[in-house]
Short mmCIF file of C-alpha atoms in Angstrom, two decimals:
data_model
loop_
_atom_site.label_atom_id
_atom_site.label_comp_id
_atom_site.label_asym_id
_atom_site.label_seq_id
_atom_site.Cartn_x
_atom_site.Cartn_y
_atom_site.Cartn_z
CA MET Y 45 -0.61 19.69 -22.76
CA LYS Y 46 0.80 21.58 -19.76
CA LYS Y 47 -2.35 23.71 -19.48
CA THR Y 48 -4.63 20.50 -19.82
CA SER Y 49 -2.47 18.93 -16.90
CA TYR Y 50 -3.03 21.89 -14.73
CA ILE Y 51 -6.69 21.96 -15.37
CA ALA Y 52 -7.15 18.06 -14.76
CA PHE Y 53 -5.16 17.94 -11.78
CA ALA Y 54 -7.15 21.04 -10.30
CA ARG Y 55 -10.53 19.18 -11.21
CA ALA Y 56 -9.32 15.94 -9.52
CA MET Y 57 -8.39 17.81 -6.43
CA GLY Y 58 -11.46 20.02 -6.47
CA ARG Y 59 -13.80 16.98 -6.51
CA ILE Y 60 -12.51 16.36 -2.83
CA PRO Y 61 -14.31 19.25 -1.16
CA LEU Y 62 -17.42 18.93 -3.41
CA THR Y 63 -18.06 15.31 -2.68
CA CYS Y 64 -16.57 14.83 0.85
CA ARG Y 65 -18.06 15.76 4.18
CA PRO Y 66 -16.39 19.00 5.47
CA ARG Y 67 -14.90 17.19 8.44
CA VAL Y 68 -13.35 14.51 6.07
CA THR Y 69 -11.95 17.23 3.93
CA TRP Y 70 -10.53 19.20 6.96
CA LYS Y 71 -9.01 15.98 8.40
CA LEU Y 72 -7.47 15.16 5.29
CA VAL Y 73 -5.66 18.38 5.17
CA HIS Y 74 -4.78 18.81 8.84
CA THR Y 75 -4.29 15.18 9.95
CA PHE Y 76 -2.85 13.65 6.79
CA ALA Y 77 -1.28 16.10 4.39
CA LEU Y 78 0.49 18.56 6.70
CA PRO Y 79 1.71 16.02 9.09
CA ALA Y 80 2.66 13.60 6.32
CA ALA Y 81 4.96 16.28 4.83
CA ARG Y 82 6.47 17.05 8.34
CA ALA Y 83 7.08 13.22 8.87
CA LEU Y 84 8.81 12.72 5.55
CA GLN Y 85 11.05 15.89 6.31
CA ALA Y 86 11.93 14.63 9.63
CA PHE Y 87 12.82 11.18 8.25
CA GLU Y 88 14.93 12.65 5.80
CA ARG Y 89 16.77 14.71 8.30
CA ARG Y 90 17.24 11.65 10.53
CA GLN Y 91 18.63 9.73 7.48
CA ALA Y 92 21.02 12.36 6.62
CA ALA Y 93 22.29 12.87 10.11
CA GLY Y 94 22.58 9.12 10.73
CA GLU Y 95 20.07 9.23 13.73
CA PRO Y 96 18.24 6.35 15.00
CA PHE Y 97 16.03 4.78 12.60
CA PHE Y 98 12.21 4.86 12.36
CA PRO Y 99 10.15 4.85 9.31
CA ALA Y 100 8.16 7.81 7.97
CA PHE Y 101 5.00 5.67 7.54
CA LEU Y 102 3.93 2.40 9.05
CA MET Y 103 1.82 -0.43 7.48
CA ILE Y 104 0.08 -2.85 9.89
CA SER Y 105 -1.62 -6.06 9.07
CA ILE Y 106 -3.97 -6.40 12.04
CA THR Y 107 -5.25 -9.80 11.27
CA GLU Y 108 -4.89 -12.90 8.93
CA ARG Y 109 -8.70 -13.49 8.98
CA CYS Y 110 -10.39 -12.79 5.72
CA ASN Y 111 -13.83 -13.44 3.91
CA LEU Y 112 -12.13 -14.06 0.64
CA ALA Y 113 -9.31 -16.27 -0.63
CA CYS Y 114 -7.49 -14.45 -3.47
CA SER Y 115 -4.90 -16.10 -5.66
CA GLY Y 116 -1.36 -14.45 -5.26
CA CYS Y 117 -2.27 -13.12 -1.76
CA TRP Y 118 0.50 -13.61 0.89
CA VAL Y 119 -2.12 -13.91 3.82
CA THR Y 120 -2.63 -17.57 5.05
CA ARG Y 121 -6.02 -18.66 4.10
CA GLY Y 122 -7.89 -19.72 7.30
CA GLY Y 123 -5.10 -18.05 9.33
CA ARG Y 124 -6.21 -16.81 12.78
CA LYS Y 125 -3.29 -14.67 13.85
CA SER Y 126 -4.20 -11.20 15.09
CA LEU Y 127 -2.61 -8.39 16.99
CA SER Y 128 -4.19 -7.53 20.35
CA LEU Y 129 -5.87 -4.27 20.72
CA GLU Y 130 -3.41 -3.39 23.55
CA GLN Y 131 -0.48 -4.20 20.97
CA LEU Y 132 -2.23 -2.15 18.33
CA ASP Y 133 -2.89 0.80 20.76
CA GLY Y 134 0.84 0.69 21.96
CA ILE Y 135 2.10 0.74 18.35
CA ILE Y 136 0.19 3.71 17.33
CA ARG Y 137 1.01 5.70 20.53
CA GLU Y 138 4.70 4.94 20.17
CA THR Y 139 4.47 5.67 16.36
CA LYS Y 140 3.00 9.07 17.08
CA ARG Y 141 5.56 9.76 19.58
CA ARG Y 142 8.23 9.31 16.83
CA GLY Y 143 6.46 11.78 14.52
CA CYS Y 144 4.60 9.21 12.32
CA ARG Y 145 1.00 9.82 12.06
CA PHE Y 146 0.00 8.04 8.75
CA ILE Y 147 -0.72 4.26 9.29
CA GLY Y 148 -2.04 1.75 6.80
CA LEU Y 149 -4.27 -0.86 8.19
CA LEU Y 150 -4.40 -4.20 6.26
CA GLY Y 151 -5.40 -7.82 6.71
CA GLY Y 152 -6.69 -10.22 5.94
CA GLU Y 153 -9.76 -8.18 5.98
CA PRO Y 154 -9.36 -5.52 8.73
CA LEU Y 155 -13.03 -4.89 9.08
CA LEU Y 156 -13.45 -8.35 10.66
CA TYR Y 157 -11.35 -7.05 13.47
CA LYS Y 158 -13.40 -6.22 16.63
CA GLY Y 159 -12.84 -2.82 18.06
CA LEU Y 160 -11.15 -1.38 14.86
CA LEU Y 161 -13.58 1.59 14.67
CA ASN Y 162 -13.18 2.37 18.29
CA LEU Y 163 -9.25 2.33 17.79
CA ILE Y 164 -9.64 4.65 14.77
CA GLU Y 165 -11.88 7.03 16.81
CA ARG Y 166 -9.48 7.07 19.71
CA HIS Y 167 -6.55 8.13 17.96
CA ALA Y 168 -8.17 11.25 16.19
CA ASP Y 169 -4.72 12.86 15.62
CA CYS Y 170 -3.61 9.93 13.28
CA TYR Y 171 -4.57 9.35 9.66
CA PHE Y 172 -5.45 5.89 8.62
CA GLN Y 173 -5.57 4.17 5.27
CA LEU Y 174 -8.05 1.14 5.48
CA PHE Y 175 -7.20 -1.58 3.01
CA THR Y 176 -10.44 -3.55 2.62
CA ASN Y 177 -12.31 -5.55 0.07
CA GLY Y 178 -15.39 -3.46 0.93
CA HIS Y 179 -17.87 -6.40 1.61
CA LEU Y 180 -18.25 -5.42 5.28
CA LEU Y 181 -18.30 -1.66 4.51
CA THR Y 182 -21.97 -1.06 5.11
CA ASP Y 183 -23.71 2.36 5.23
CA GLU Y 184 -23.45 2.21 9.05
CA VAL Y 185 -19.85 1.59 9.04
CA ALA Y 186 -19.08 4.20 6.42
CA ARG Y 187 -21.01 6.91 8.29
CA ARG Y 188 -19.09 6.02 11.39
CA LEU Y 189 -15.88 6.42 9.39
CA ALA Y 190 -17.08 9.75 7.96
CA ARG Y 191 -17.92 11.13 11.46
CA ALA Y 192 -14.34 10.22 12.56
CA GLY Y 193 -12.96 11.80 9.29
CA ASN Y 194 -9.47 10.40 9.96
CA VAL Y 195 -9.51 7.50 7.62
CA THR Y 196 -9.48 6.81 3.86
CA PRO Y 197 -11.10 3.47 2.82
CA LEU Y 198 -9.10 1.96 -0.07
CA LEU Y 199 -11.16 -0.94 -1.66
CA SER Y 200 -9.50 -3.58 -3.70
CA VAL Y 201 -10.81 -4.46 -7.02
CA GLU Y 202 -8.88 -7.20 -8.71
CA GLY Y 203 -10.89 -7.21 -11.90
CA LEU Y 204 -14.45 -6.70 -13.32
CA GLU Y 205 -17.24 -9.25 -12.74
CA GLU Y 206 -15.76 -12.55 -14.03
CA GLU Y 207 -12.05 -11.93 -13.15
CA SER Y 208 -12.87 -10.84 -9.56
CA ASP Y 209 -14.83 -14.07 -9.09
CA ARG Y 210 -12.03 -16.09 -10.58
CA ARG Y 211 -9.08 -14.29 -8.67
CA ARG Y 212 -10.97 -14.06 -5.36
CA HIS Y 213 -12.69 -17.47 -5.21
CA GLY Y 214 -16.03 -16.09 -4.58
CA GLN Y 215 -19.49 -15.25 -6.22
CA ASP Y 216 -20.60 -11.77 -7.17
CA VAL Y 217 -17.50 -10.46 -5.59
CA PHE Y 218 -17.27 -7.43 -7.66
CA ASN Y 219 -20.74 -6.27 -7.09
CA HIS Y 220 -20.23 -6.78 -3.26
CA THR Y 221 -17.34 -4.48 -3.44
CA LEU Y 222 -19.29 -1.86 -5.45
CA ARG Y 223 -21.84 -1.91 -2.51
CA GLY Y 224 -18.96 -0.68 -0.15
CA VAL Y 225 -18.09 1.84 -2.82
CA HIS Y 226 -21.58 3.36 -3.02
CA ALA Y 227 -21.74 3.37 0.94
CA CYS Y 228 -18.38 5.47 0.85
CA ARG Y 229 -19.78 7.83 -1.59
CA ARG Y 230 -23.10 8.20 0.17
CA ALA Y 231 -21.26 8.80 3.52
CA GLY Y 232 -19.11 11.52 1.92
CA LEU Y 233 -15.81 9.66 2.55
CA PHE Y 234 -12.54 10.41 0.76
CA PHE Y 235 -11.62 6.91 -0.63
CA GLY Y 236 -9.83 5.12 -3.27
CA LEU Y 237 -9.76 1.94 -5.38
CA ALA Y 238 -6.77 -0.34 -5.37
CA ALA Y 239 -5.80 -3.03 -7.92
CA SER Y 240 -2.82 -5.62 -8.06
CA ILE Y 241 -2.19 -5.51 -11.81
CA CYS Y 242 -1.47 -8.95 -13.36
CA ARG Y 243 -1.86 -10.44 -16.63
CA SER Y 244 -5.36 -11.54 -16.33
CA ASN Y 245 -6.74 -8.02 -15.30
CA TYR Y 246 -4.29 -5.93 -17.30
CA HIS Y 247 -6.67 -5.18 -20.18
CA GLU Y 248 -9.54 -4.41 -17.79
CA LEU Y 249 -8.13 -2.17 -15.21
CA LEU Y 250 -5.39 -0.41 -17.08
CA THR Y 251 -7.78 1.54 -19.45
CA ARG Y 252 -9.18 5.00 -19.70
CA GLU Y 253 -12.70 3.47 -19.50
CA TYR Y 254 -11.92 2.06 -15.94
CA LEU Y 255 -10.53 5.39 -14.82
CA GLU Y 256 -13.65 7.17 -15.96
CA ARG Y 257 -15.98 4.63 -14.33
CA ALA Y 258 -13.95 4.77 -11.09
CA ALA Y 259 -14.50 8.49 -11.04
CA ARG Y 260 -18.27 8.29 -11.80
CA LEU Y 261 -18.48 5.76 -8.92
CA GLY Y 262 -17.14 8.43 -6.69
CA ALA Y 263 -13.47 7.33 -6.10
CA HIS Y 264 -11.09 10.17 -5.58
CA TYR Y 265 -7.80 8.02 -6.32
CA LEU Y 266 -6.80 4.71 -7.87
CA TRP Y 267 -3.77 2.97 -6.26
CA TYR Y 268 -2.06 0.57 -8.47
CA TYR Y 269 0.37 -2.34 -7.50
CA ILE Y 270 2.24 -4.84 -9.62
CA TYR Y 271 1.13 -8.39 -8.89
CA ARG Y 272 3.64 -10.62 -6.90
CA PRO Y 273 3.17 -14.43 -7.31
CA VAL Y 274 3.46 -15.32 -3.55
CA GLY Y 275 1.37 -17.28 -1.03
CA ALA Y 276 -0.02 -20.66 -1.07
CA ASP Y 277 -1.64 -20.12 -4.41
CA PRO Y 278 0.90 -17.87 -6.39
CA GLN Y 279 -0.10 -18.53 -10.02
CA PRO Y 280 3.27 -17.36 -11.32
CA ASP Y 281 2.19 -17.27 -14.97
CA ASN Y 282 -0.20 -14.42 -14.07
CA ALA Y 283 2.89 -12.20 -13.24
CA LEU Y 284 3.42 -9.25 -15.61
CA THR Y 285 6.09 -9.53 -18.46
CA ALA Y 286 8.83 -6.91 -18.87
CA GLU Y 287 6.76 -5.40 -21.90
CA GLU Y 288 3.68 -5.32 -19.80
CA ILE Y 289 5.36 -3.41 -16.82
CA ARG Y 290 6.72 -0.86 -19.37
CA GLY Y 291 3.13 -0.48 -20.63
CA PHE Y 292 2.04 -0.09 -16.96
CA ARG Y 293 4.41 2.84 -16.53
CA ARG Y 294 3.60 4.27 -19.77
CA PHE Y 295 -0.26 4.19 -18.99
CA LEU Y 296 0.39 6.04 -15.70
CA VAL Y 297 2.61 8.72 -17.27
CA GLU Y 298 0.16 9.30 -20.09
CA GLN Y 299 -3.15 9.13 -18.06
CA ARG Y 300 -1.81 11.43 -15.35
CA GLN Y 301 -1.86 14.24 -17.90
CA ASP Y 302 -5.67 14.43 -17.78
CA ALA Y 303 -7.02 11.73 -15.53
CA PRO Y 304 -10.40 12.58 -13.76
CA LEU Y 305 -8.94 11.27 -10.36
CA LEU Y 306 -5.52 10.82 -8.73
CA LEU Y 307 -3.26 7.98 -9.76
CA ILE Y 308 -1.00 6.51 -7.08
CA GLU Y 309 1.86 4.03 -7.21
CA THR Y 310 4.96 3.67 -5.19
CA TYR Y 311 7.40 2.32 -7.71
CA TRP Y 312 9.02 5.30 -9.56
CA ASP Y 313 10.29 8.66 -8.77
CA ALA Y 314 9.84 11.85 -10.63
CA ASP Y 315 12.49 10.74 -13.25
CA GLY Y 316 10.94 7.42 -13.74
CA HIS Y 317 13.84 5.70 -11.93
CA ALA Y 318 12.57 2.60 -9.84
CA LEU Y 319 12.78 2.39 -6.18
CA CYS Y 320 11.80 0.17 -3.15
CA PRO Y 321 9.99 2.00 -0.23
CA GLY Y 322 11.37 -0.80 2.04
CA ALA Y 323 14.97 -0.12 0.84
CA THR Y 324 14.63 3.65 1.31
CA GLY Y 325 13.30 2.95 4.79
CA MET Y 326 10.25 5.24 4.01
CA SER Y 327 7.93 2.35 5.15
CA HIS Y 328 8.06 -0.96 6.84
CA HIS Y 329 5.32 -3.53 8.08
CA ILE Y 330 4.21 -5.20 11.23
CA SER Y 331 2.41 -8.46 10.67
CA PRO Y 332 -0.48 -10.12 12.53
CA SER Y 333 1.95 -12.06 14.60
CA GLY Y 334 3.71 -8.79 15.83
CA ALA Y 335 6.86 -9.31 13.59
CA LEU Y 336 8.57 -6.36 12.07
CA GLU Y 337 8.93 -7.18 8.35
CA PHE Y 338 10.66 -5.48 5.43
CA CYS Y 339 7.33 -5.23 3.39
CA PRO Y 340 3.96 -7.04 3.48
CA PRO Y 341 4.73 -9.69 0.88
CA ILE Y 342 8.04 -10.78 2.58
CA GLN Y 343 6.83 -12.69 5.60
CA MET Y 344 10.11 -13.43 7.45
CA ALA Y 345 11.34 -11.56 10.49
CA LYS Y 346 13.87 -11.47 13.27
CA ASP Y 347 12.02 -8.94 15.55
CA TRP Y 348 8.69 -9.18 17.35
CA ILE Y 349 6.99 -6.64 19.50
CA GLY Y 350 5.88 -7.38 23.05
CA SER Y 351 2.60 -7.61 24.69
CA THR Y 352 2.04 -3.89 24.78
CA GLY Y 353 3.49 -2.92 21.39
CA GLN Y 354 5.28 0.09 23.09
CA ASP Y 355 8.80 -1.40 22.13
CA VAL Y 356 8.09 -0.92 18.49
CA GLY Y 357 10.29 2.19 18.40
CA ARG Y 358 13.35 0.55 20.19
CA LEU Y 359 13.09 -2.43 18.03
CA PHE Y 360 13.07 -0.34 14.75
CA GLU Y 361 16.08 1.51 16.04
CA SER Y 362 18.14 -1.65 16.96
CA SER Y 363 17.07 -4.20 14.29
CA VAL Y 364 20.36 -5.36 12.64
CA PHE Y 365 18.21 -7.42 10.38
CA LEU Y 366 16.06 -4.65 8.89
CA ALA Y 367 19.22 -2.36 8.58
CA ASP Y 368 21.16 -5.24 6.75
CA PHE Y 369 17.93 -5.88 4.60
CA ARG Y 370 17.77 -2.17 3.38
CA ARG Y 371 21.43 -2.16 2.50
CA MET Y 372 21.29 -5.43 0.76
CA VAL Y 373 18.24 -4.71 -1.45
CA ALA Y 374 19.47 -1.10 -2.23
CA SER Y 375 22.94 -2.45 -3.37
CA THR Y 376 21.19 -5.24 -5.62
CA THR Y 377 18.37 -3.62 -7.41
CA ARG Y 378 16.22 -0.50 -7.60
CA GLY Y 379 13.32 -2.73 -8.28
CA CYS Y 380 11.83 -5.71 -6.38
CA LEU Y 381 14.06 -8.30 -5.12
CA LEU Y 382 11.32 -10.64 -4.42
CA LEU Y 383 10.47 -10.82 -8.04
CA GLU Y 384 13.88 -10.34 -9.70
CA ASP Y 385 16.01 -12.60 -7.63
CA PRO Y 386 14.17 -14.73 -5.10
CA VAL Y 387 17.33 -16.97 -4.69
CA SER Y 388 19.39 -14.09 -3.24
CA LEU Y 389 16.35 -13.16 -1.05
CA ALA Y 390 16.00 -16.57 0.37
CA ASP Y 391 19.82 -16.93 0.88
CA PHE Y 392 19.73 -13.50 2.79
CA LEU Y 393 16.83 -14.85 5.08
CA GLU Y 394 18.63 -18.05 5.71
CA TYR Y 395 21.86 -16.45 6.51
CA HIS Y 396 20.07 -14.27 9.20
CA HIS Y 397 18.15 -17.18 10.57
CA ALA Y 398 14.86 -15.36 9.88
CA GLN Y 399 11.62 -16.96 10.94
CA ASP Y 400 8.30 -17.58 9.23
CA THR Y 401 5.74 -15.06 10.66
CA THR Y 402 2.82 -16.83 9.17
CA SER Y 403 0.44 -19.47 10.30
CA ARG Y 404 1.03 -21.75 7.28
CA GLN Y 405 4.85 -21.92 8.07
CA THR Y 406 5.74 -22.55 4.27
CA VAL Y 407 6.99 -19.30 3.31
CA MET Y 408 10.83 -20.18 2.76
CA ARG Y 409 9.78 -23.30 0.69
CA GLU Y 410 7.58 -21.01 -1.45
CA TYR Y 411 10.47 -18.54 -1.98
CA ARG Y 412 12.87 -21.44 -2.83
CA GLN Y 413 10.24 -22.52 -5.71
CA MET Y 414 9.91 -19.08 -7.15
CA ARG Y 415 11.83 -18.26 -10.31
CA PRO Y 416 12.94 -14.81 -11.27
CA ARG Y 417 10.39 -12.44 -12.87
CA PRO Y 418 10.73 -9.04 -14.31
CA GLY Y 419 10.58 -6.09 -11.79
CA HIS Y 420 9.76 -2.42 -12.19
CA ASP Y 421 13.21 -1.15 -12.78
CA LEU Y 422 13.07 0.03 -16.35
CA GLY Y 423 16.68 0.99 -16.78
CA ALA Y 424 17.39 2.90 -19.86
CA ASP Y 425 13.63 2.97 -20.64
CA ALA Y 426 12.76 5.17 -17.65
CA MET Y 427 9.79 7.30 -18.30
CA PRO Y 428 9.91 10.65 -16.46
CA GLU Y 429 6.62 12.13 -15.06
CA ALA Y 430 5.00 14.30 -17.60
CA ASN Y 431 2.44 16.04 -15.40
CA PRO Y 432 4.21 18.93 -13.59
CA PHE Y 433 2.23 18.30 -10.36
CA TYR Y 434 3.02 14.60 -10.13
CA ARG Y 435 6.64 15.59 -10.96
CA TRP Y 436 6.84 18.06 -8.22
CA LEU Y 437 5.26 15.92 -5.50
CA LYS Y 438 7.61 13.11 -6.43
CA ARG Y 439 10.55 15.16 -6.29
CA ARG Y 440 9.64 16.69 -2.98
CA TYR Y 441 8.18 13.70 -1.04
CA PHE Y 442 9.08 10.40 -2.97
CA PHE Y 443 12.70 9.72 -3.82
CA GLY Y 444 15.63 7.59 -2.74
CA PHE Y 445 16.48 9.26 0.66
CA GLY Y 446 19.95 8.46 -0.10
CA ALA Y 447 19.35 4.68 -0.28
CA TYR Y 448 21.05 4.18 -3.61
CA GLY Y 449 24.09 6.24 -3.17
#
């Protein structure tokens, strides 16, 4: 099987230069892969030396506005909060100064944000991951992103035809997303498909058939998440059971042996032990209100950027709230505190007098109404990576950074 793993991984990687524009491939190597490795190494050195904190990667939700209304989404329906262009520009400039050049752009729907493409083009020395439902990703937009080269669209697919309409409260949602997928392929972009795995899409999206279909559509990677029942329409019964999470992990380990495209998640290290990117400090989130948040689904904060965004570095360095948050989560679980112990989470947030960062202003009540659900810490059932490439990559670039002792 090891020979098969080598061949499959080489084929998945080999698809990139064969299907992407030369500039897109060049930017992927020189603006993402190499700088990301250096950013992680610098982050590891800072953590080991006890130097001022700044995350290796940054996630920014630039707007609450969205053209869909998905169940289980933490973004406020009808919300209108957005970061200003000046704030975004300042955040990115300060982030680059701190050695971080990989930035995730989320929403809402980020393609509703005016001036976004100009911002991406202006910061040609950064690499952006654009989280989008794909409905506004036209051929014109895709060609412009390909000319810039420094962005990978990640299009969310929450199920096939019927499930997409049900989960996302729209009509013909899946096919609208496919139009964005086709535009990415025609433009020669490096792009992926994302899915929040829940009970209602588990048997649609965790299949070999879906992997092969995604590869035929031109996607270079799949990014899987575990559904979190949050927001104004949480649908908690759609959360995965413990057995389904084990099946999710087993599927990833097995399919990585010979998958036709790359399979990404941020839940387990090379040995199959759970971790939380927020607890390790590897990544934090900035909300549309300018709040520094532990992670996107936890919408409570103590620190807000100013009108220019250039104080983001100082705020990360000095945030007692985030430092306490990292220590508390790491000492409580290797999994997801939001799922496993929402009571302790709410108690911690109240103790720190954290503020709701959303337009709806009901987040604390939502957390108090949650009941514990299984997280991704599999304990004695941990499943190590079987594919040697994924095992090496995770040992080198994705581990606890000393967060768990």
